[in-house]
Coordinates of C-alpha atoms in Angstrom, one line a residue:
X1 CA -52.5 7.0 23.4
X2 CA -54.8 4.4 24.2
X3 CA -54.3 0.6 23.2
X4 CA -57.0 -1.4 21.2
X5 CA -58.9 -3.0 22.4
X6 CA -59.5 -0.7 25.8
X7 CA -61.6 -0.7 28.5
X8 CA -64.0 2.0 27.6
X9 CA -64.0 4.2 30.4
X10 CA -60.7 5.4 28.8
X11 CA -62.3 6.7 26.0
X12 CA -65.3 8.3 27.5
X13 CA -62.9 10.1 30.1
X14 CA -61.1 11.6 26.9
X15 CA -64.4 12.4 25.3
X16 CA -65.3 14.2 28.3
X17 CA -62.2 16.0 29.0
X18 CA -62.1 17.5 25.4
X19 CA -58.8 15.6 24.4
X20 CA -57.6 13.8 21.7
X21 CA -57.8 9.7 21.8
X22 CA -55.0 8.0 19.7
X23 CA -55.3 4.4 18.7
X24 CA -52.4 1.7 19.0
X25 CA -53.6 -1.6 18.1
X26 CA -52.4 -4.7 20.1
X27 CA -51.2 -7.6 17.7
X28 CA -53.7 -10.5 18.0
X29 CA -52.2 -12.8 16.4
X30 CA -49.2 -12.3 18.9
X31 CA -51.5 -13.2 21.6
X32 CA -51.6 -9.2 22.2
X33 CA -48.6 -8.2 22.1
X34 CA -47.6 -4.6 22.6
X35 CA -45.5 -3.5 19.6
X36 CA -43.3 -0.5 19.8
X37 CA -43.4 -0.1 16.0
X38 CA -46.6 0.3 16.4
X39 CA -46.9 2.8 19.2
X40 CA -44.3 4.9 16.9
X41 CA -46.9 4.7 14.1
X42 CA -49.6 6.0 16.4
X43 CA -47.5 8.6 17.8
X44 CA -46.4 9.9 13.9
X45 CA -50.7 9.9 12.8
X46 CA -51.3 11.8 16.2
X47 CA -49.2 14.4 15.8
X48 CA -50.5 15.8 12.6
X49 CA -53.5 16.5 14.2
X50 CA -52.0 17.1 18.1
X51 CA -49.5 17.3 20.7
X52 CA -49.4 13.9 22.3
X53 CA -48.7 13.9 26.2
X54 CA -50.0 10.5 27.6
X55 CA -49.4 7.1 26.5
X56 CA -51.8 4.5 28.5
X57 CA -50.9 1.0 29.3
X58 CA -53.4 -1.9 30.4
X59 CA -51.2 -4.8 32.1
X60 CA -52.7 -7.5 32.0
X61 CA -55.1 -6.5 29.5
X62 CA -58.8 -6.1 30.0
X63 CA -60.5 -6.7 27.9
X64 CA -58.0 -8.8 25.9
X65 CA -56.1 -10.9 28.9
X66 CA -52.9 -10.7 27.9
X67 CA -49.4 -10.0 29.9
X68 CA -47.1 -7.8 28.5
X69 CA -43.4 -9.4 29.3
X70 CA -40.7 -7.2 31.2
X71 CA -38.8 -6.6 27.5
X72 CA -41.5 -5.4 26.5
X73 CA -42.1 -3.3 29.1
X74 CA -38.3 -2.0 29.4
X75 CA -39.3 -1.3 25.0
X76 CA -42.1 0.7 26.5
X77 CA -40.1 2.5 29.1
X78 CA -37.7 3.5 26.7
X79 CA -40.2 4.6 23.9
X80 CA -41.7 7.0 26.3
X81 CA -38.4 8.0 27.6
X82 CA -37.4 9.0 24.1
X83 CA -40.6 10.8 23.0
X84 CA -41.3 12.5 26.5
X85 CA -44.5 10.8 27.0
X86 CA -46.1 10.4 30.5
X87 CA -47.0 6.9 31.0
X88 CA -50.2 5.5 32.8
X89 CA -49.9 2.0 34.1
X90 CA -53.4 0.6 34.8
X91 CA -52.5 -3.1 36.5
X92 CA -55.3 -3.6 38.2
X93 CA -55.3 -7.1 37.7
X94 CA -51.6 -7.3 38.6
X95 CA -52.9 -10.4 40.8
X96 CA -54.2 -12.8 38.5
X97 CA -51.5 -14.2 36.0
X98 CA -52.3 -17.9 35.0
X99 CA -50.3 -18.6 31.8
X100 CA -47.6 -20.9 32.1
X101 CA -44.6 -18.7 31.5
X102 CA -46.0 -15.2 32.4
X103 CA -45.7 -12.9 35.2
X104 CA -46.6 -9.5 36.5
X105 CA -43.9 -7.0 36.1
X106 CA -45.0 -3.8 37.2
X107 CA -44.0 -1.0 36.0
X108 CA -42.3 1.2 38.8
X109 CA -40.2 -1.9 39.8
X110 CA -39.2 -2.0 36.2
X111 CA -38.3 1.9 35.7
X112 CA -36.2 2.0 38.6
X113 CA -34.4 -1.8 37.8
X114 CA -33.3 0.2 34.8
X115 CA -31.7 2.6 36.4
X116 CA -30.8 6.6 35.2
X117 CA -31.2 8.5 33.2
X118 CA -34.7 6.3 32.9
X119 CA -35.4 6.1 36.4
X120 CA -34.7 9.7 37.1
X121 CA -36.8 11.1 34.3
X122 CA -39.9 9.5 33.0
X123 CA -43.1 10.4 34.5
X124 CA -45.1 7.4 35.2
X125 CA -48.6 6.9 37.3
X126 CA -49.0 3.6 38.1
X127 CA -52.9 2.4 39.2
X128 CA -53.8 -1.0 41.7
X129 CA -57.7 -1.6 42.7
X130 CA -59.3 -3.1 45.4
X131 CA -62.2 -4.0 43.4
X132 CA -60.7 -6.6 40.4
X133 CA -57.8 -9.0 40.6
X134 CA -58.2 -11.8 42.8
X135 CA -60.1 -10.1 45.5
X136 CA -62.5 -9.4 42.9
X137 CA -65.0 -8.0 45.5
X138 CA -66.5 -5.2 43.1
X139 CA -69.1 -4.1 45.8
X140 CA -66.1 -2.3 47.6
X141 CA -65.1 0.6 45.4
X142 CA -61.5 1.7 46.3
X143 CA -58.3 2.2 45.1
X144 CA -54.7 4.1 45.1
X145 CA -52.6 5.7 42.4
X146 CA -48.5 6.4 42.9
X147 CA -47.2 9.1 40.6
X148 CA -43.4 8.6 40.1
X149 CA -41.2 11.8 38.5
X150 CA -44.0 14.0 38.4
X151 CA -43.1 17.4 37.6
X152 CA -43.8 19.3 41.0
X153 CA -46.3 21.8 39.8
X154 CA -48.3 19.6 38.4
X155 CA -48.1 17.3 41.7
X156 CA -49.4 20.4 43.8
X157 CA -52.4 20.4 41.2
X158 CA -53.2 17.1 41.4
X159 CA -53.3 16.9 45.0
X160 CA -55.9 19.9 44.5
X161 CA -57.7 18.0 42.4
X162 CA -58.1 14.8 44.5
X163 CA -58.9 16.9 47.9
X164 CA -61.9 18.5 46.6
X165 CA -63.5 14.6 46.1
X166 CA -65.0 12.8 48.6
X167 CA -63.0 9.5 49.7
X168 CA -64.3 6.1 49.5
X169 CA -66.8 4.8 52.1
X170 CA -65.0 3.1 55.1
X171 CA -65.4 -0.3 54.2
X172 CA -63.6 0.5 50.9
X173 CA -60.8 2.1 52.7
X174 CA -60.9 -1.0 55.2
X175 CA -59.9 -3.5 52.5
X176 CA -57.6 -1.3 50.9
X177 CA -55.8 -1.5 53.8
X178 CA -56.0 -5.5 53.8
X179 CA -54.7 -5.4 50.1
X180 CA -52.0 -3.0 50.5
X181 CA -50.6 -5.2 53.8
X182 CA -51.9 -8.6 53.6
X183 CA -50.9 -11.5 56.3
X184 CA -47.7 -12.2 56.4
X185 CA -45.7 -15.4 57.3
X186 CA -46.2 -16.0 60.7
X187 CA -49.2 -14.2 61.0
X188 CA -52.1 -15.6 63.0
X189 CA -54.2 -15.6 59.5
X190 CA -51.8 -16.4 57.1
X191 CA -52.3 -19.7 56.4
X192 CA -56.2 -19.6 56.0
X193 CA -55.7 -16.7 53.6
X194 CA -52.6 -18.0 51.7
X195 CA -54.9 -21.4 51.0
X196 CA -57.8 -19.5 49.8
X197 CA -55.7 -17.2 47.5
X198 CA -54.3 -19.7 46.0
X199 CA -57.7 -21.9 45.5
X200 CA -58.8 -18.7 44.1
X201 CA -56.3 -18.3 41.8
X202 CA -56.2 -22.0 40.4
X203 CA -59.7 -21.7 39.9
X204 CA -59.3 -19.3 37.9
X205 CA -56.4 -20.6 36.3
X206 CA -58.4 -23.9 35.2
X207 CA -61.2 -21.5 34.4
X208 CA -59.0 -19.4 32.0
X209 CA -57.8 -22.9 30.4
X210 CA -60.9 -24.2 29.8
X211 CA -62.6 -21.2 28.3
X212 CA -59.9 -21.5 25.5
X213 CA -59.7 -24.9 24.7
X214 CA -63.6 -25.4 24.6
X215 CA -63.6 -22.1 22.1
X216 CA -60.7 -23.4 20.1
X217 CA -62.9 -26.8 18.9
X218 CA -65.7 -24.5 17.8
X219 CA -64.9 -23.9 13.6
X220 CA -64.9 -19.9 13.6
X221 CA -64.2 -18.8 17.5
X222 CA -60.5 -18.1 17.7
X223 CA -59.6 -17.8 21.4
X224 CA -56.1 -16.7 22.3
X225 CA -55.0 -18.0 25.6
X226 CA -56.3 -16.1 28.8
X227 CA -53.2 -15.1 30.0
X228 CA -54.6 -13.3 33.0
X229 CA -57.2 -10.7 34.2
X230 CA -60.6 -12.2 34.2
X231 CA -62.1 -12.2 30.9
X232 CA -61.6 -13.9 27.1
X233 CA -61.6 -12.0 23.9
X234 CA -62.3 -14.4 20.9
X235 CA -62.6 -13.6 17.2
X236 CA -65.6 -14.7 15.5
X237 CA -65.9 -15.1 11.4
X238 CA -69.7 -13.6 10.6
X239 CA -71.0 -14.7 7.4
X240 CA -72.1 -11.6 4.9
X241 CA -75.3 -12.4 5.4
X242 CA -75.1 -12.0 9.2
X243 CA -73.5 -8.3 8.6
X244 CA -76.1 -7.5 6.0
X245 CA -79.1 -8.7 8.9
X246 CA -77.2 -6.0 10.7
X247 CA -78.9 -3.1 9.0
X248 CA -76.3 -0.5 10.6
X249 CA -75.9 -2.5 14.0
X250 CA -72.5 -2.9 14.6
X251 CA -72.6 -7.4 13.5
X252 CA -70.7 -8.3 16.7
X253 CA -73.7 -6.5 18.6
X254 CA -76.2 -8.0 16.4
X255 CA -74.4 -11.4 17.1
X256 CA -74.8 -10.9 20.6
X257 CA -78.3 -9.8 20.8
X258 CA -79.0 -13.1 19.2
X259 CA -77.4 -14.8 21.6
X260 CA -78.9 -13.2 24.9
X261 CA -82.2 -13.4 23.4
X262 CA -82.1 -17.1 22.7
X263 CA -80.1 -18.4 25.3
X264 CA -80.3 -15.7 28.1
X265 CA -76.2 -15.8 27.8
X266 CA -75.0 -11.7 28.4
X267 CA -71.8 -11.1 26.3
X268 CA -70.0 -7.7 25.6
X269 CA -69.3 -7.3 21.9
X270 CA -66.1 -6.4 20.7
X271 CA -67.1 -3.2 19.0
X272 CA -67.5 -1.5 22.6
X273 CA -63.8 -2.6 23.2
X274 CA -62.8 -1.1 19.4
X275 CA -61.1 -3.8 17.1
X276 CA -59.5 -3.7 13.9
X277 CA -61.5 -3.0 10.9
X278 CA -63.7 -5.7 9.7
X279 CA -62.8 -7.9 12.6
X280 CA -65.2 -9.3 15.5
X281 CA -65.1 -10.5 18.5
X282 CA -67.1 -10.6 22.0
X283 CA -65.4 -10.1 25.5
X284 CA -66.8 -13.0 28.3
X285 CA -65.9 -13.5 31.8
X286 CA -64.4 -16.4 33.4
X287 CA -65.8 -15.9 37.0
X288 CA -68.8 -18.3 36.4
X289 CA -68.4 -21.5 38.8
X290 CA -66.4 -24.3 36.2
X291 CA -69.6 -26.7 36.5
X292 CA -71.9 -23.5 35.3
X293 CA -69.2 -22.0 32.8
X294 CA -68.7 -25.3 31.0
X295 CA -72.2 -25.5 29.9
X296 CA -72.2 -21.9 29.4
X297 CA -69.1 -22.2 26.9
X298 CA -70.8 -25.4 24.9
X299 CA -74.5 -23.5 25.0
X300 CA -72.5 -20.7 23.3
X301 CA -70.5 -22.7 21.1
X302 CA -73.3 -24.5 19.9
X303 CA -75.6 -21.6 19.1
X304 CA -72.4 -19.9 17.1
X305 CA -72.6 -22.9 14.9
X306 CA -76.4 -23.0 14.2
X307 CA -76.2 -18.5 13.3
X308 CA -73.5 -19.5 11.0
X309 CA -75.4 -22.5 9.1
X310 CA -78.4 -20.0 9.6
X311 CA -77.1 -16.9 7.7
X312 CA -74.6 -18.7 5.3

């Protein structure tokens, strides 16, 4: 069980492994939330077709940017609990929260707050990365995985499975070991890299406030607010005329061919992501200096309004 909109490695991973993707949607129009009536419904559709095993969890979301609060996570918990689901945290971007209000809960820290017979029984693997979150240095490629409750058997294949692969190059492994034990107060460095987390961070923060609010003025673009990760997720209303210039491409794409052919501006559309049915949208990062990614926001505002007027 995947959510929806996912980061689409998930789905080619299950394509190439031969199993079964379920969809759960996340509820837009609840800035993303993650509804357990909904993973129930998913769960009920799958299993007239399969035996679900998995059910996958991106906090805070990519590509949508949302954080999942720690009810909801305890709902989550207690839904896999119930219907003896293994449960894959992917919080990757565990680092970068901006939202006034939100916070990273992860999930191991939450299982084992809530005590038996939760913490003693559901299977969760839990995933951290070197190369997003505030470090965001995606030239490194390395990262770690903790498996918590796994049945032992399985443990003793996994282990098989990872020592036949060849480990990251040393400079990855170097900076894993920087994330995993950072500076600590009192330490000769701590105070240089405190400062330029945290100027990272607000950066980003001010970033992730000003992609929404320019978005939000623009008649059409629906932005929920960026919540944390690094990217935005807006809705865009295509005229029929638009989906009918389509001629099978999915409109979102077609939208955002457009758009790098006119203004050289690289979006993802939403269709690579999945989205509900007849809905579109387009999945842009925030990591653009602010001086650049103002104008970038207001160049792509501004052609949005002259494809509407041009295919209405």
């Amino acid at each position: 069980m995947i959510p929806i909109p996912q980061y689409p490695l998930y789905s080619a991973a299950i394509a190439e492994l031969s199993a079964v993707q379920l969809n759960y949607y996340l509820d837009e129009e609840r800035c993303w939330a993650l509804d357990v009536a909904e993973l129930r419904r998913a769960l009920a559709e799958g299993r007239q077709r399969c035996c679900p095993r998995v059910l996958c969890v991106i906090n805070p979301g990519n590509p949508t940017g949302q954080v999942q609060s720690r009810q909801c996570i305890e709902d989550v918990i207690k839904f896999a609990f119930e219907e003896k689901l293994f449960l894959m945290a992917d919080e990757v971007y565990q680092d970068n929260v901006y939202a006034e209000g939100s916070a990273f809960h992860s999930f191991k820290k939450v299982l084992f707050e809530m005590g038996p017979p939760y913490s003693e029984v559901v299977e969760l693997a839990s995933f951290h990365s070197i190369s997003k979150g505030f470090m965001g240095e995606c030239g490194f490629r390395s990262g770690y995985m903790e498996v918590v409750n796994m049945d032992p058997e399985v443990q003793q294949q996994l282990a098989k499975l990872v020592s036949v692969r060849l480990c990251p190059p040393v400079p990855g492994q170097i900076v894993l070991d920087a994330v995993v034990d950072p500076p600590q107060p009192g330490d000769p460095s701590y105070e240089l890299f405190n400062t330029e987390k945290q100027a990272v961070l607000s950066a980003l923060a001010h970033k992730a406030r000003l992609t929404q609010e320019i978005f939000n003025k623009t008649p059409g673009i629906h932005c929920n607010p960026v919540q944390g990760a690094m990217y935005s997720f807006p809705r865009i209303e295509l005229p029929p005329r638009a989906l009918a210039a389509a001629q099978g491409q999915a409109p979102d794409m077609f939208f955002c061919m457009k758009l790098l052919e006119e203004t050289g501006i690289c979006v993802v559309p939403g269709s690579g992501f999945g989205q509900r049915e007849g809905t579109f949208h387009f999945r842009m990062t925030i990591l653009p200096p602010t001086e650049k990614l103002q104008v970038l926001l207001e160049k792509l505002s501004s052609f949005y309004a002259k494809f509407v007027k041009e295919y209405s």
